[in-house]
Coordinates of C-alpha atoms in Angstrom, one line a residue:
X21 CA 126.6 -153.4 17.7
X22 CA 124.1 -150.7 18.8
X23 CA 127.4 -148.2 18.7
X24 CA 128.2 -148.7 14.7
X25 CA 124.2 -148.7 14.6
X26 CA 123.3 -145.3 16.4
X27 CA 127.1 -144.1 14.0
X28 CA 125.6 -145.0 10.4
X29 CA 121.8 -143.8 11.7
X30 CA 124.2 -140.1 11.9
X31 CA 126.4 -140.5 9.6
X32 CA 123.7 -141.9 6.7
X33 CA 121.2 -139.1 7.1
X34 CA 123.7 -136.2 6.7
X35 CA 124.6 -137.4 3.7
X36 CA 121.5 -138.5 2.6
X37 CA 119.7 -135.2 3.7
X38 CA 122.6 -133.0 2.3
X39 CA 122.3 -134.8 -1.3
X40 CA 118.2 -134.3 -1.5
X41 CA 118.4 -130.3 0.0
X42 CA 116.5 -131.4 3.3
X43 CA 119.5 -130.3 5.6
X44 CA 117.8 -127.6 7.2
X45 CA 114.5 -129.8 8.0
X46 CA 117.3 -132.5 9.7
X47 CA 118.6 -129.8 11.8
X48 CA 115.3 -128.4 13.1
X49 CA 113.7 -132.2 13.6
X50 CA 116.4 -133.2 15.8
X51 CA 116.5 -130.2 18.6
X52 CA 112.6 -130.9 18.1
X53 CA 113.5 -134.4 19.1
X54 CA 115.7 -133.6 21.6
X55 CA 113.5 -131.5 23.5
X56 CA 110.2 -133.8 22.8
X57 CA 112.3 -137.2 24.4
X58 CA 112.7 -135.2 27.6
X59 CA 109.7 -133.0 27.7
X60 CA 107.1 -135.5 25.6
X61 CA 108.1 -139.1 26.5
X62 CA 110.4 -138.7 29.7
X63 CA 109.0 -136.4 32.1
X64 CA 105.3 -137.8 31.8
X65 CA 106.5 -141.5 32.1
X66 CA 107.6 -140.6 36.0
X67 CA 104.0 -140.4 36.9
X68 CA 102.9 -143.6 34.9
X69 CA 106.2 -145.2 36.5
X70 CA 105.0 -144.0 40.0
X71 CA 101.9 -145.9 39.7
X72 CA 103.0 -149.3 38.8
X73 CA 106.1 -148.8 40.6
X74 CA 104.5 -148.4 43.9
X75 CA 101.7 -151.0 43.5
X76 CA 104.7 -153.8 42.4
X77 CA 106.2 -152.8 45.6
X78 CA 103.0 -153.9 47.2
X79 CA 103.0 -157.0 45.6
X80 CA 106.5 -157.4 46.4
X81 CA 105.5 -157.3 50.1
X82 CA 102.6 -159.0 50.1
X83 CA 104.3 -161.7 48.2
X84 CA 102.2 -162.1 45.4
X85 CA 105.2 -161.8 43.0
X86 CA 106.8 -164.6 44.9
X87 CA 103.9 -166.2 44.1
X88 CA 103.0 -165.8 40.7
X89 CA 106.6 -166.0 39.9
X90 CA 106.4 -169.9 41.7
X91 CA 103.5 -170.8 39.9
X92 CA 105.6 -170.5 36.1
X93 CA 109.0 -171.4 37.5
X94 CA 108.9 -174.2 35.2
X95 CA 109.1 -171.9 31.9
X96 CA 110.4 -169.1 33.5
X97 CA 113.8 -171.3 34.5
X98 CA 114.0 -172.5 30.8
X99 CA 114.0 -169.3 29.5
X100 CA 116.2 -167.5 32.0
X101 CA 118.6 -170.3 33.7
X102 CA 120.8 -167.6 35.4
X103 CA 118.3 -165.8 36.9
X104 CA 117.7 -167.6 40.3
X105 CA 114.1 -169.2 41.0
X106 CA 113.4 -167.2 43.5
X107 CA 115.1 -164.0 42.7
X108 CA 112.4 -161.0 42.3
X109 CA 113.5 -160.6 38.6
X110 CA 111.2 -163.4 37.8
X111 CA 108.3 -161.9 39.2
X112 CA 108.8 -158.5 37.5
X113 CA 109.4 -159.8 34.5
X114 CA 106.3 -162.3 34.7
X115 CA 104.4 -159.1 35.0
X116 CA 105.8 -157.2 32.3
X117 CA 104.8 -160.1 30.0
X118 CA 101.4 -160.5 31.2
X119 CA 100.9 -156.6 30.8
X120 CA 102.3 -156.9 27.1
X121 CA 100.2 -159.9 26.4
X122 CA 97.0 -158.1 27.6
X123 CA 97.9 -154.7 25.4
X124 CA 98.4 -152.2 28.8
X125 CA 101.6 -150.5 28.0
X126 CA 101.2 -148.1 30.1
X127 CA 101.7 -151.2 32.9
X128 CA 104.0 -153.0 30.8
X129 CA 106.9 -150.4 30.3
X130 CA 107.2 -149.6 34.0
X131 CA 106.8 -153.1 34.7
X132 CA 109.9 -153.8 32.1
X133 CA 112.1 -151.1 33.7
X134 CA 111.7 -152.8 37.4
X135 CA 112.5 -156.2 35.8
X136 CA 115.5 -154.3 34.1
X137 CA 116.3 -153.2 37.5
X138 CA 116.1 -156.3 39.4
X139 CA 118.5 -158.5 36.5
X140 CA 120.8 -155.8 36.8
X141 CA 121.5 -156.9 40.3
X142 CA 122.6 -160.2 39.5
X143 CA 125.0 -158.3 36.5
X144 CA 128.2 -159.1 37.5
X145 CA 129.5 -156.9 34.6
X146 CA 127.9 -153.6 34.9
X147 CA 127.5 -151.7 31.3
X148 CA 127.6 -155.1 29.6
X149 CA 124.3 -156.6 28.9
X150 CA 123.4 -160.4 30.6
X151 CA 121.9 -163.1 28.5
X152 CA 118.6 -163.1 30.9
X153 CA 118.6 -159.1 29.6
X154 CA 119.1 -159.9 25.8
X155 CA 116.7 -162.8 26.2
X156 CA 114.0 -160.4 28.0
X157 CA 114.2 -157.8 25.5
X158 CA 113.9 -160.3 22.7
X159 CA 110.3 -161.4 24.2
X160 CA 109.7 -157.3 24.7
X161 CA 110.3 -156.8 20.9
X162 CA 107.9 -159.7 20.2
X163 CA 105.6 -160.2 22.9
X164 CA 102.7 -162.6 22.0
X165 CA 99.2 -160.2 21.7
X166 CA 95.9 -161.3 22.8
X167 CA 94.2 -158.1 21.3
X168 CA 96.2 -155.2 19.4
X169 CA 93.6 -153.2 20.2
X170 CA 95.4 -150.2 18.3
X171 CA 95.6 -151.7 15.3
X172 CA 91.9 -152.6 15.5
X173 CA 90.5 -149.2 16.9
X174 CA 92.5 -147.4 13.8
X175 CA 90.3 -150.3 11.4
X176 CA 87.5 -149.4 12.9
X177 CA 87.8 -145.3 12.8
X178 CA 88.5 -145.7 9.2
X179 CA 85.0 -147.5 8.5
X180 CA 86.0 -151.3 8.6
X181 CA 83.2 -153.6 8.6
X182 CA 85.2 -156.5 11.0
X183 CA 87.8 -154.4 12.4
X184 CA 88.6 -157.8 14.7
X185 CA 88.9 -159.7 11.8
X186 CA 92.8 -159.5 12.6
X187 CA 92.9 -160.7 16.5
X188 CA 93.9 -164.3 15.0
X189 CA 96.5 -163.2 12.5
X190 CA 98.1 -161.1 15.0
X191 CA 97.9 -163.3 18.0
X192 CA 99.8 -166.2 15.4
X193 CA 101.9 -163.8 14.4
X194 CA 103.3 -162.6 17.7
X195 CA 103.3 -166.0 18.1
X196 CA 105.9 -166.8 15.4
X197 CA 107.7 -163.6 16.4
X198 CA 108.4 -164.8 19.4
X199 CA 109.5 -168.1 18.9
X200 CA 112.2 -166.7 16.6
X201 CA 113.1 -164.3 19.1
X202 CA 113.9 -166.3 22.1
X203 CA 115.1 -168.8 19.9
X204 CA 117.8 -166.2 17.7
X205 CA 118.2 -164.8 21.3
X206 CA 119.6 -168.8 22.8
X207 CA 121.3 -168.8 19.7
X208 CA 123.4 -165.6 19.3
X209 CA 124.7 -165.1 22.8
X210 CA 126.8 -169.0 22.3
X211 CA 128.5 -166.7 19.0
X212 CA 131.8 -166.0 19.8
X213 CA 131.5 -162.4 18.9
X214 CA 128.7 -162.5 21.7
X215 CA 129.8 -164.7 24.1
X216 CA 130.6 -163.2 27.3
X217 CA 134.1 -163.9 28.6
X218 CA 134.3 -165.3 31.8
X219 CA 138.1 -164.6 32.3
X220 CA 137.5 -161.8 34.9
X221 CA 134.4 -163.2 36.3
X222 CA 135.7 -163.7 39.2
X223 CA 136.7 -160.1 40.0
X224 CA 133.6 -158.4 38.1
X225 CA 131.4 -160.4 40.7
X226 CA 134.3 -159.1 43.8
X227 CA 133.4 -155.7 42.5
X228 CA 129.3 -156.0 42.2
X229 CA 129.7 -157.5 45.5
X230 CA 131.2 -154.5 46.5
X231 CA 129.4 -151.7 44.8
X232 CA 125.6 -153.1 46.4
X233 CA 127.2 -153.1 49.8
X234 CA 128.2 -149.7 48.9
X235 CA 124.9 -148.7 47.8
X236 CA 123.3 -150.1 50.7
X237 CA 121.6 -153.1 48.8
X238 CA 123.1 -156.5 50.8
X239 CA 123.5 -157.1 54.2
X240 CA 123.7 -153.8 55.4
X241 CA 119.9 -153.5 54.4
X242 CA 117.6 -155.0 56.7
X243 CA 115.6 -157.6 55.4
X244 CA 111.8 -157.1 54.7
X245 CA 109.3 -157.7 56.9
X246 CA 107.7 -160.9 56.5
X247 CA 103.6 -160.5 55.7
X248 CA 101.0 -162.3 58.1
X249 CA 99.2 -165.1 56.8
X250 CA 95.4 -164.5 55.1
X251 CA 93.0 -164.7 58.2
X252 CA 89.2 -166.1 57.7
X253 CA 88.3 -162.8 57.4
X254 CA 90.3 -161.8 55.1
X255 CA 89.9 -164.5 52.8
X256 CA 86.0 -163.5 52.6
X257 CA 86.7 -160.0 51.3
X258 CA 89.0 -161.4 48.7
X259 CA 86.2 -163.6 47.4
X260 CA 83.4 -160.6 47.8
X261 CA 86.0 -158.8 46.0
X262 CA 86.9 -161.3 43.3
X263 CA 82.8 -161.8 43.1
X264 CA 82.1 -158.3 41.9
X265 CA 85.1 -158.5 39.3
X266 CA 83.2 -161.7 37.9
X267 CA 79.6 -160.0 38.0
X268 CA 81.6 -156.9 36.3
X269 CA 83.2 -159.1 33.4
X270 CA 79.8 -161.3 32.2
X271 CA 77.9 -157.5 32.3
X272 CA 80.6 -156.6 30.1
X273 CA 81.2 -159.8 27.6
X274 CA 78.0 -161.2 28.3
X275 CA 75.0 -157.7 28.3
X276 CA 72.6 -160.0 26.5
X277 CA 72.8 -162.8 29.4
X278 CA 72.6 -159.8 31.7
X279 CA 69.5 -158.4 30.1
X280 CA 68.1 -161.4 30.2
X281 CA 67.6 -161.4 33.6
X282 CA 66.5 -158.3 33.7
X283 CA 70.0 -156.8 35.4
X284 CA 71.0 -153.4 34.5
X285 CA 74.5 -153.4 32.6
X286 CA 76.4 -150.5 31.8
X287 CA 77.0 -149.6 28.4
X288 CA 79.7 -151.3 26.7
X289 CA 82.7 -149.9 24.9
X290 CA 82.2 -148.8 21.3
X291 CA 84.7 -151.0 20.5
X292 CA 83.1 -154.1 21.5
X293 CA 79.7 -153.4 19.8
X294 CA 78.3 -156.0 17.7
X295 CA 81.0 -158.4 18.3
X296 CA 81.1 -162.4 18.9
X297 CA 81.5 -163.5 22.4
X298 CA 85.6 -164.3 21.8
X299 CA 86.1 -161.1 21.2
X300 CA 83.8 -159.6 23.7
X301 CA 85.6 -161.6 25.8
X302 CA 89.2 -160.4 25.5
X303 CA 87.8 -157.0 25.2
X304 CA 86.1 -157.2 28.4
X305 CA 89.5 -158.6 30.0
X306 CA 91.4 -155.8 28.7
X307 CA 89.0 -153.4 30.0
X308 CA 89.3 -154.9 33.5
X309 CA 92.7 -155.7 33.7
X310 CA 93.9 -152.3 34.8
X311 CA 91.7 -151.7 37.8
X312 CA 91.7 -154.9 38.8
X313 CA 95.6 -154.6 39.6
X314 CA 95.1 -151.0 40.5
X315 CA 92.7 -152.2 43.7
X316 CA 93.6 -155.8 44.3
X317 CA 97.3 -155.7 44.9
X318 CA 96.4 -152.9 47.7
X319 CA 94.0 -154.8 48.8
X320 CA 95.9 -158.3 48.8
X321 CA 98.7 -156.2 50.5
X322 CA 96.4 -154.1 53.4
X323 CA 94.6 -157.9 53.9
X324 CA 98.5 -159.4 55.1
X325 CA 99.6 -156.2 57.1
X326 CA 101.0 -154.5 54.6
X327 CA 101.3 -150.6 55.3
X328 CA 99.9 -149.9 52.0
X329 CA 100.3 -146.3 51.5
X330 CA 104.3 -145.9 52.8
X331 CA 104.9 -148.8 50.7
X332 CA 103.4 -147.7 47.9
X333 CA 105.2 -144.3 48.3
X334 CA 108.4 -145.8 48.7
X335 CA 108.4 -147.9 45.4
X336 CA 107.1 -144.9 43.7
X337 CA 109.9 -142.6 44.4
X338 CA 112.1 -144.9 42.2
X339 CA 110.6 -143.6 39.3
X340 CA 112.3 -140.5 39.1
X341 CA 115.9 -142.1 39.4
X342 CA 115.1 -144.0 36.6
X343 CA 113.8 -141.5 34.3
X344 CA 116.6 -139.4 35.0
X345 CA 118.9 -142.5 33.6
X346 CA 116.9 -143.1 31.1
X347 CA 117.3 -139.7 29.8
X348 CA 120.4 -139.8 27.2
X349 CA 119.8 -143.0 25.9
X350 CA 116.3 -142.0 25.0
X351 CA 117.5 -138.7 23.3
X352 CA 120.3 -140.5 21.2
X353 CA 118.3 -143.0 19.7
X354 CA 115.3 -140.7 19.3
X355 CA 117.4 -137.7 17.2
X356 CA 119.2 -140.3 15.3
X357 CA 116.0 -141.4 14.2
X358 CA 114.4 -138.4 13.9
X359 CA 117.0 -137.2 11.7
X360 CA 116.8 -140.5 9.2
X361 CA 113.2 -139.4 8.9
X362 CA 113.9 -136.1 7.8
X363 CA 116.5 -136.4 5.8
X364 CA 114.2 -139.2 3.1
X365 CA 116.3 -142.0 4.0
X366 CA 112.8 -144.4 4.7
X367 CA 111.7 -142.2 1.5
X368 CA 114.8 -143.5 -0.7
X369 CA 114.8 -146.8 0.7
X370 CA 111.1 -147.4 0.0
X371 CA 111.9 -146.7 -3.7
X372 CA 115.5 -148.5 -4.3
X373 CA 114.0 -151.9 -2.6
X374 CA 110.1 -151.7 -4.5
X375 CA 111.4 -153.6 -7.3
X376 CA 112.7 -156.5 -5.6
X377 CA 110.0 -156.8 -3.2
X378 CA 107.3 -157.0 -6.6
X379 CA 109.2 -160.0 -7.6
X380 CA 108.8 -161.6 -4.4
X381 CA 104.8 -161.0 -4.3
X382 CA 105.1 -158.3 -1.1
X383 CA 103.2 -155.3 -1.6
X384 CA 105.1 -152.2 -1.6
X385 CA 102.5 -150.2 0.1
X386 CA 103.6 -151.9 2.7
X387 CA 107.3 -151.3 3.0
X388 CA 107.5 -147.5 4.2
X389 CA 105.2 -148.9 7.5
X390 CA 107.3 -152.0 8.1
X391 CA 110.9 -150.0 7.5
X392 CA 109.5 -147.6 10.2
X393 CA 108.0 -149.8 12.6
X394 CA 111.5 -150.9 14.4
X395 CA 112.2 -146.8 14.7
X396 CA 109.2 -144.5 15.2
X397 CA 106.0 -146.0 16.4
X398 CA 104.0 -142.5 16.7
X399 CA 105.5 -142.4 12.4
X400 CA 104.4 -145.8 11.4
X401 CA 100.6 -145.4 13.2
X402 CA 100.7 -142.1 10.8
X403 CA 101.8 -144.6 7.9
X404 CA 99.4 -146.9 9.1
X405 CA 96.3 -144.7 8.6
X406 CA 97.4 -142.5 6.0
X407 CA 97.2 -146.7 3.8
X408 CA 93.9 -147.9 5.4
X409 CA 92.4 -144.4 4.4
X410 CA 94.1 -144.8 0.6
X411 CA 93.3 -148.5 0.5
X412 CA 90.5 -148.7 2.3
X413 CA 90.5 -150.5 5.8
X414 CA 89.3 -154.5 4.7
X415 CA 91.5 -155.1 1.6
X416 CA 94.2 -157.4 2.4
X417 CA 96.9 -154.9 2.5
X418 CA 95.1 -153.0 5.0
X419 CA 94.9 -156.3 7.2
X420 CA 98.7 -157.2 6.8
X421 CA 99.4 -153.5 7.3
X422 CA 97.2 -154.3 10.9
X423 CA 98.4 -157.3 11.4
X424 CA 102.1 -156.1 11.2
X425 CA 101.1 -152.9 13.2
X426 CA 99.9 -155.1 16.3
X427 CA 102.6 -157.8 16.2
X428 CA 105.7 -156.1 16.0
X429 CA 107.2 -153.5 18.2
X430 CA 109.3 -150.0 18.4
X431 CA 112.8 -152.2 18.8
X432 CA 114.9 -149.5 18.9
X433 CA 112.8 -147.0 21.7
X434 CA 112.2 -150.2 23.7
X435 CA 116.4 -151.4 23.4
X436 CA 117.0 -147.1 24.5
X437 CA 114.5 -146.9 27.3
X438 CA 115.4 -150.5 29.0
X439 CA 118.7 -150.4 28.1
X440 CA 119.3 -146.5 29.9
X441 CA 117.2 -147.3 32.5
X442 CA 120.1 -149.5 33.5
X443 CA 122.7 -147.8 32.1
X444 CA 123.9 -150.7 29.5
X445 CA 126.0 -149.3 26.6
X446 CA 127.3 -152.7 25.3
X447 CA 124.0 -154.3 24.1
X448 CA 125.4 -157.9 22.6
X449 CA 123.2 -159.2 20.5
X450 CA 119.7 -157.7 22.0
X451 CA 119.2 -155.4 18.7
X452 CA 120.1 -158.9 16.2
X453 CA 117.4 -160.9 18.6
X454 CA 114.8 -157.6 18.4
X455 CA 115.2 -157.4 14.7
X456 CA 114.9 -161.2 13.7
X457 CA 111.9 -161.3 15.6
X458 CA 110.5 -157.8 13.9
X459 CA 111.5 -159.7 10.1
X460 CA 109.5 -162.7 11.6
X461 CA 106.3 -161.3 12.3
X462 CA 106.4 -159.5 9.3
X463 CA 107.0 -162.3 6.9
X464 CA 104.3 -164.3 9.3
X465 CA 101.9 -161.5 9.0
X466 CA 102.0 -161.4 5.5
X467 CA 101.9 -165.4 5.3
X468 CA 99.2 -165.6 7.7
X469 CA 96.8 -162.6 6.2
X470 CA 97.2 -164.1 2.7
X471 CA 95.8 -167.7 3.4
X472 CA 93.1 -166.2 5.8
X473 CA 91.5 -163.0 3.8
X474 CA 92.5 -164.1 0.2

């Protein structure tokens, strides 16, 4: 599918851009393009990949993944009944989701590329997409928000008097998306046009036998080093540890309380002044999430007899490997993109489909954001505040338009990057799944905003 997809994306802007005069503006915006998906997005996403790549591999070996990944087996083995219990796919993609859920993408991609990693192990068809893989990128595309912070820093830039005012809507929203996308995920991949064939299952598995041995990934590879238990000791630190993360979070969600009693809190965030306690809350959670995983999995890890810092160096070096892979799928979908943009495609779209949407109550300021939103996320946060700055930032257009910005997701840069990092060119029905759940969140945005701020 994504092969006729990436073809019309081509094929539909030259025309498109050759008919309106803006050939020369398609020319220059993809070598742009080109050079911006190495230089812009790929290169500076190996230092965020080191990071998270080396403190999973402390968790690895500390077995905290193990654990965590125990502790939702129920769910997880629903969801993804080919992936082994106990395989470290689950873990990584437990992870990922959390990451998503709490709004740290800078966790959650590198997090999504190890999980990418780990199901590609169990791929007994390599270049072929598994249905655990479809199924993961369909919760990517739609992962459920606890606060779109974004969405609701933009509101608030722009002069909104309860920039928050969308933390419900979106949170049901990503909801619904979700729902449909694990659901139209389940669904397509029992299509026969999506159906993996099983007739040389039996020999694809021979050969992925053959090809970890070869890279040194089975027996050949001795196995890790089993952690010693928590001691007394050790045990104490972790709850000294865990106390000033708790003292930390009720100074940050709770200063009042903290004032109170006459202890000296920092200042909060901007973003959390003159809020209720929810969303102080989830603020202050999101604030703390990061560091806490920054210096707790080291911790965890020194604490069991972990050699912290040649573990953490050794899972960071994969990060390079995978940008490098990661590298033409990213610069395919980006130019192809960048091209439909400059050639007016969104443009003439926006004004072929206006009429129809009128009759069907959605408004059209809205439709240039939401056609966008699957492509170009940078393009539809410029579409996104160029409307709350026209509109102004609390009509209900604006909220939708926030609402939609903080449920939905960049499908087609998350299907390249995940996709390249394992080098999967047939992508079954991953992009169907992605979009459905996009078209979901929408209409659910729309639905949800309406009955709330109406």
């Amino acid at each position: 599918m994504l092969n006729w997809i990436w073809l019309a994306m081509l094929v539909v802007a030259v025309l498109v851009g050759g008919f309106t005069g803006h050939l020369p503006e398609l020319t220059k915006g993809a070598f742009e393009q080109a050079k911006d998906a190495v230089m812009g997005i790929a290169l500076p996403l190996i230092g965020i990949m080191a990071i998270w790549l080396g403190i999973m591999r402390l968790a690895e070996r500390a077995g905290l993944v193990q654990l965590i990944a125990h502790a939702l087996r129920p769910l997880m083995r629903r969801l993804f009944p080919d992936v082994p219990p106990e395989h470290p796919a689950m873990g990584s993609m437990v992870m990922n989701m959390a990451a998503n859920m709490l709004g740290l993408g800078n966790a959650a991609t590198p997090l999504g590329l190890r999980a990418m990693q780990d199901l590609e192990r169990l791929n007994p068809r390599p270049g072929v997409a598994t249905n655990a893989m479809c199924t993961f990128l369909a919760i990517n595309t739609a992962s459920i928000q606890l606060v779109p912070t974004t969405a609701i820093a933009l509101l608030a830039v722009a002069g909104s008097k309860n920039p928050t005012a969308i933390v419900v809507t979106a949170f049901l929203a990503t909801c619904c998306a979700a729902c449909a996308g694990v659901l139209a995920a389940k669904v397509l991949e029992k299509l026969p046009m999506f159906r993996l064939s099983s007739r040389h299952h039996s020999h694809e598995s021979h050969a992925s036998h053959a090809r970890d041995e070869k890279n040194g990934k089975n027996a050949t590879q001795p196995a890790a080093e089993e952690p010693r238990p928590l001691t007394g000791a050790g045990r104490a630190v972790l709850a000294i540890f865990a106390a000033a993360f708790a003292a930390m979070f009720v100074l940050l969600a709770f200063p009042d309380a903290a004032a109170a009693v006459h202890v000296p809190a920092p200042a909060p965030p901007a973003e959390m002044a003159g809020k209720g306690p929810v969303i102080r809350v989830l603020f202050a959670v999101s604030v703390l999430a990061v560091p806490f995983l920054l210096s707790f999995f080291p911790l965890y890890a020194a604490l069991r007899g972990v050699k912290v810092y040649e573990q953490f160096t050794e899972g960071a070096k994969e990060a390079f490997a995978v940008a490098q892979r990661i590298v033409p799928f990213l610069v395919a979908m980006l130019v192809a993109i960048r091209m439909l943009r400059e050639a007016g495609v969104i443009d003439l779209l926006t004004r072929t489909l206006t009429p129809a949407l009128g009759a069907i109550h959605f408004p059209a300021d809205l439709l240039p954001m939401v056609l966008m939103r699957p492509l170009s996320g940078s393009a539809t946060q410029g579409l996104f505040v160029e409307l709350i700055n026209r509109l102004g930032p609390d009509t209900l257009t604006s909220r939708i338009a926030g609402t939609i910005y903080g449920s939905t997701e960049t499908t087609f840069y998350v299907l390249a990057v995940y996709f390249g990092s394992v080098s999967i060119r047939q992508t079954r029905h991953a992009v169907a799944a992605g979009l459905i759940a996009d078209t979901v969140a929408v209409i659910a945005s729309t639905a949800i905003c309406t009955a709330m701020f109406r």
